Amino acid sequence: MHHFSVCVSSKTCILEICLAWDPSQMFDIMHLTASDAPPAGPSLSGQPSWCVCANCREMPSDLERKCCGQQQQQHCISRLPHMGAYILQEGVLRLARRIWTDIQAVPDAVEAGESNRQFRYAAYRQFVVWQYGALGQGHRVVIPSCCVWTIRDRFPDPHGQYQGCVPQR
């Protein structure tokens, strides 16, 4: 339980308390307060036409062509400090992987050279829990391209081979 003795009546303080309890609410707030920027379209930097945040890369399927929707590049989910803290830190991912394998009752068999793949999968799971909560077995969501590529850049496949989003089974 958090105890806050500072100005609880101030809107700013209340907002800070809410965000401390659930940091993912920041994205809803940013979406509600975003300025009316022009719709996405072709850009000079080669960004896909469906990208709004200017951090996405082309994806192999229509299903995976999803942007975080933040209309200012610096507000892109993939660029926020929480992404680095919750999704890209190896220590956090090791713990998340250990918890996941315990819950699933499967061994954490990591073969030589498999650590980046294991970190990527753990990061994808962490992202989903961070943004959507625990979805349960068989329920899937598409992670925005900007975030997928941030994870892939941090934990690359040595051959550049990625499975991509597997539709719900």
PDB file of N, CA, C and O in Angstrom, residues 92-124:
ATOM      1  N   VAL A  92      14.832  -8.163 -15.626  1.00  0.00           N
ATOM      2  CA  VAL A  92      13.367  -8.220 -15.546  1.00  0.00           C
ATOM      3  C   VAL A  92      12.862  -9.394 -16.372  1.00  0.00           C
ATOM      4  O   VAL A  92      11.981 -10.144 -15.948  1.00  0.00           O
ATOM      5  N   LEU A  93      13.432  -9.572 -17.557  1.00  0.00           N
ATOM      6  CA  LEU A  93      12.991 -10.653 -18.440  1.00  0.00           C
ATOM      7  C   LEU A  93      13.362 -12.027 -17.889  1.00  0.00           C
ATOM      8  O   LEU A  93      12.607 -12.987 -18.050  1.00  0.00           O
ATOM      9  N   ARG A  94      14.511 -12.138 -17.231  1.00  0.00           N
ATOM     10  CA  ARG A  94      14.876 -13.425 -16.608  1.00  0.00           C
ATOM     11  C   ARG A  94      13.857 -13.805 -15.546  1.00  0.00           C
ATOM     12  O   ARG A  94      13.410 -14.950 -15.467  1.00  0.00           O
ATOM     13  N   LEU A  95      13.486 -12.812 -14.717  1.00  0.00           N
ATOM     14  CA  LEU A  95      12.491 -13.069 -13.676  1.00  0.00           C
ATOM     15  C   LEU A  95      11.138 -13.403 -14.298  1.00  0.00           C
ATOM     16  O   LEU A  95      10.474 -14.355 -13.883  1.00  0.00           O
ATOM     17  N   ALA A  96      10.727 -12.655 -15.303  1.00  0.00           N
ATOM     18  CA  ALA A  96       9.449 -12.910 -15.971  1.00  0.00           C
ATOM     19  C   ALA A  96       9.436 -14.307 -16.595  1.00  0.00           C
ATOM     20  O   ALA A  96       8.427 -15.019 -16.533  1.00  0.00           O
ATOM     21  N   ARG A  97      10.551 -14.686 -17.196  1.00  0.00           N
ATOM     22  CA  ARG A  97      10.653 -16.010 -17.807  1.00  0.00           C
ATOM     23  C   ARG A  97      10.555 -17.106 -16.743  1.00  0.00           C
ATOM     24  O   ARG A  97       9.878 -18.114 -16.947  1.00  0.00           O
ATOM     25  N   ARG A  98      11.200 -16.890 -15.630  1.00  0.00           N
ATOM     26  CA  ARG A  98      11.146 -17.879 -14.537  1.00  0.00           C
ATOM     27  C   ARG A  98       9.716 -18.029 -14.022  1.00  0.00           C
ATOM     28  O   ARG A  98       9.233 -19.136 -13.807  1.00  0.00           O
ATOM     29  N   ILE A  99       9.034 -16.904 -13.835  1.00  0.00           N
ATOM     30  CA  ILE A  99       7.637 -16.945 -13.379  1.00  0.00           C
ATOM     31  C   ILE A  99       6.775 -17.665 -14.409  1.00  0.00           C
ATOM     32  O   ILE A  99       5.960 -18.521 -14.073  1.00  0.00           O
ATOM     33  N   TRP A 100       6.950 -17.337 -15.686  1.00  0.00           N
ATOM     34  CA  TRP A 100       6.151 -17.949 -16.743  1.00  0.00           C
ATOM     35  C   TRP A 100       6.361 -19.453 -16.802  1.00  0.00           C
ATOM     36  O   TRP A 100       5.408 -20.221 -16.912  1.00  0.00           O
ATOM     37  N   THR A 101       7.618 -19.893 -16.734  1.00  0.00           N
ATOM     38  CA  THR A 101       7.877 -21.330 -16.799  1.00  0.00           C
ATOM     39  C   THR A 101       7.319 -22.048 -15.580  1.00  0.00           C
ATOM     40  O   THR A 101       6.840 -23.170 -15.693  1.00  0.00           O
ATOM     41  N   ASP A 102       7.346 -21.401 -14.413  1.00  0.00           N
ATOM     42  CA  ASP A 102       6.753 -22.008 -13.215  1.00  0.00           C
ATOM     43  C   ASP A 102       5.241 -22.139 -13.361  1.00  0.00           C
ATOM     44  O   ASP A 102       4.664 -23.179 -13.054  1.00  0.00           O
ATOM     45  N   ILE A 103       4.586 -21.099 -13.849  1.00  0.00           N
ATOM     46  CA  ILE A 103       3.132 -21.123 -14.019  1.00  0.00           C
ATOM     47  C   ILE A 103       2.733 -22.145 -15.067  1.00  0.00           C
ATOM     48  O   ILE A 103       1.778 -22.891 -14.893  1.00  0.00           O
ATOM     49  N   GLN A 104       3.465 -22.202 -16.165  1.00  0.00           N
ATOM     50  CA  GLN A 104       3.163 -23.131 -17.255  1.00  0.00           C
ATOM     51  C   GLN A 104       3.646 -24.551 -16.961  1.00  0.00           C
ATOM     52  O   GLN A 104       3.318 -25.470 -17.691  1.00  0.00           O
ATOM     53  N   ALA A 105       4.442 -24.701 -15.902  1.00  0.00           N
ATOM     54  CA  ALA A 105       5.016 -25.998 -15.521  1.00  0.00           C
ATOM     55  C   ALA A 105       5.817 -26.605 -16.676  1.00  0.00           C
ATOM     56  O   ALA A 105       5.689 -27.780 -17.007  1.00  0.00           O
ATOM     57  N   VAL A 106       6.640 -25.768 -17.304  1.00  0.00           N
ATOM     58  CA  VAL A 106       7.517 -26.238 -18.376  1.00  0.00           C
ATOM     59  C   VAL A 106       8.957 -25.908 -17.993  1.00  0.00           C
ATOM     60  O   VAL A 106       9.214 -24.917 -17.313  1.00  0.00           O
ATOM     61  N   PRO A 107       9.897 -26.716 -18.425  1.00  0.00           N
ATOM     62  CA  PRO A 107      11.299 -26.412 -18.117  1.00  0.00           C
ATOM     63  C   PRO A 107      11.781 -25.214 -18.931  1.00  0.00           C
ATOM     64  O   PRO A 107      11.322 -24.980 -20.044  1.00  0.00           O
ATOM     65  N   ASP A 108      12.686 -24.468 -18.346  1.00  0.00           N
ATOM     66  CA  ASP A 108      13.275 -23.315 -19.041  1.00  0.00           C
ATOM     67  C   ASP A 108      14.541 -23.797 -19.733  1.00  0.00           C
ATOM     68  O   ASP A 108      15.643 -23.476 -19.327  1.00  0.00           O
ATOM     69  N   ALA A 109      14.377 -24.600 -20.760  1.00  0.00           N
ATOM     70  CA  ALA A 109      15.502 -25.181 -21.480  1.00  0.00           C
ATOM     71  C   ALA A 109      16.004 -24.202 -22.525  1.00  0.00           C
ATOM     72  O   ALA A 109      15.394 -24.036 -23.567  1.00  0.00           O
ATOM     73  N   VAL A 110      17.090 -23.552 -22.204  1.00  0.00           N
ATOM     74  CA  VAL A 110      17.672 -22.605 -23.144  1.00  0.00           C
ATOM     75  C   VAL A 110      18.921 -23.231 -23.733  1.00  0.00           C
ATOM     76  O   VAL A 110      19.891 -23.488 -23.034  1.00  0.00           O
ATOM     77  N   GLU A 111      18.860 -23.502 -25.028  1.00  0.00           N
ATOM     78  CA  GLU A 111      20.005 -24.078 -25.720  1.00  0.00           C
ATOM     79  C   GLU A 111      21.023 -22.981 -26.000  1.00  0.00           C
ATOM     80  O   GLU A 111      20.684 -21.800 -26.010  1.00  0.00           O
ATOM     81  N   ALA A 112      22.242 -23.373 -26.258  1.00  0.00           N
ATOM     82  CA  ALA A 112      23.284 -22.409 -26.575  1.00  0.00           C
ATOM     83  C   ALA A 112      22.858 -21.551 -27.764  1.00  0.00           C
ATOM     84  O   ALA A 112      22.352 -22.057 -28.763  1.00  0.00           O
ATOM     85  N   GLY A 113      23.017 -20.257 -27.640  1.00  0.00           N
ATOM     86  CA  GLY A 113      22.649 -19.336 -28.703  1.00  0.00           C
ATOM     87  C   GLY A 113      21.177 -18.969 -28.734  1.00  0.00           C
ATOM     88  O   GLY A 113      20.738 -18.233 -29.601  1.00  0.00           O
ATOM     89  N   GLU A 114      20.394 -19.480 -27.802  1.00  0.00           N
ATOM     90  CA  GLU A 114      18.953 -19.244 -27.779  1.00  0.00           C
ATOM     91  C   GLU A 114      18.547 -18.082 -26.878  1.00  0.00           C
ATOM     92  O   GLU A 114      17.374 -17.758 -26.816  1.00  0.00           O
ATOM     93  N   SER A 115      19.477 -17.469 -26.177  1.00  0.00           N
ATOM     94  CA  SER A 115      19.093 -16.473 -25.171  1.00  0.00           C
ATOM     95  C   SER A 115      18.349 -15.286 -25.777  1.00  0.00           C
ATOM     96  O   SER A 115      17.372 -14.822 -25.203  1.00  0.00           O
ATOM     97  N   ASN A 116      18.766 -14.777 -26.937  1.00  0.00           N
ATOM     98  CA  ASN A 116      18.057 -13.645 -27.534  1.00  0.00           C
ATOM     99  C   ASN A 116      16.620 -14.015 -27.896  1.00  0.00           C
ATOM    100  O   ASN A 116      15.702 -13.222 -27.712  1.00  0.00           O
ATOM    101  N   ARG A 117      16.415 -15.219 -28.421  1.00  0.00           N
ATOM    102  CA  ARG A 117      15.063 -15.651 -28.749  1.00  0.00           C
ATOM    103  C   ARG A 117      14.206 -15.739 -27.495  1.00  0.00           C
ATOM    104  O   ARG A 117      13.070 -15.272 -27.470  1.00  0.00           O
ATOM    105  N   GLN A 118      14.769 -16.298 -26.430  1.00  0.00           N
ATOM    106  CA  GLN A 118      14.034 -16.402 -25.165  1.00  0.00           C
ATOM    107  C   GLN A 118      13.728 -15.012 -24.597  1.00  0.00           C
ATOM    108  O   GLN A 118      12.637 -14.776 -24.098  1.00  0.00           O
ATOM    109  N   PHE A 119      14.698 -14.100 -24.679  1.00  0.00           N
ATOM    110  CA  PHE A 119      14.460 -12.728 -24.216  1.00  0.00           C
ATOM    111  C   PHE A 119      13.378 -12.041 -25.053  1.00  0.00           C
ATOM    112  O   PHE A 119      12.532 -11.325 -24.530  1.00  0.00           O
ATOM    113  N   ARG A 120      13.405 -12.259 -26.382  1.00  0.00           N
ATOM    114  CA  ARG A 120      12.380 -11.661 -27.245  1.00  0.00           C
ATOM    115  C   ARG A 120      10.994 -12.145 -26.853  1.00  0.00           C
ATOM    116  O   ARG A 120      10.076 -11.352 -26.674  1.00  0.00           O
ATOM    117  N   TYR A 121      10.835 -13.451 -26.700  1.00  0.00           N
ATOM    118  CA  TYR A 121       9.523 -14.000 -26.351  1.00  0.00           C
ATOM    119  C   TYR A 121       9.073 -13.496 -24.985  1.00  0.00           C
ATOM    120  O   TYR A 121       7.905 -13.166 -24.803  1.00  0.00           O
ATOM    121  N   ALA A 122      10.005 -13.428 -24.041  1.00  0.00           N
ATOM    122  CA  ALA A 122       9.656 -12.903 -22.715  1.00  0.00           C
ATOM    123  C   ALA A 122       9.268 -11.431 -22.816  1.00  0.00           C
ATOM    124  O   ALA A 122       8.320 -10.981 -22.168  1.00  0.00           O
ATOM    125  N   ALA A 123       9.978 -10.675 -23.646  1.00  0.00           N
ATOM    126  CA  ALA A 123       9.663  -9.252 -23.820  1.00  0.00           C
ATOM    127  C   ALA A 123       8.292  -9.074 -24.460  1.00  0.00           C
ATOM    128  O   ALA A 123       7.525  -8.185 -24.068  1.00  0.00           O
ATOM    129  N   TYR A 124       7.953  -9.905 -25.444  1.00  0.00           N
ATOM    130  CA  TYR A 124       6.622  -9.828 -26.047  1.00  0.00           C
ATOM    131  C   TYR A 124       5.543 -10.092 -24.987  1.00  0.00           C
ATOM    132  O   TYR A 124       4.540  -9.379 -24.912  1.00  0.00           O
TER     133      TYR A 124
END
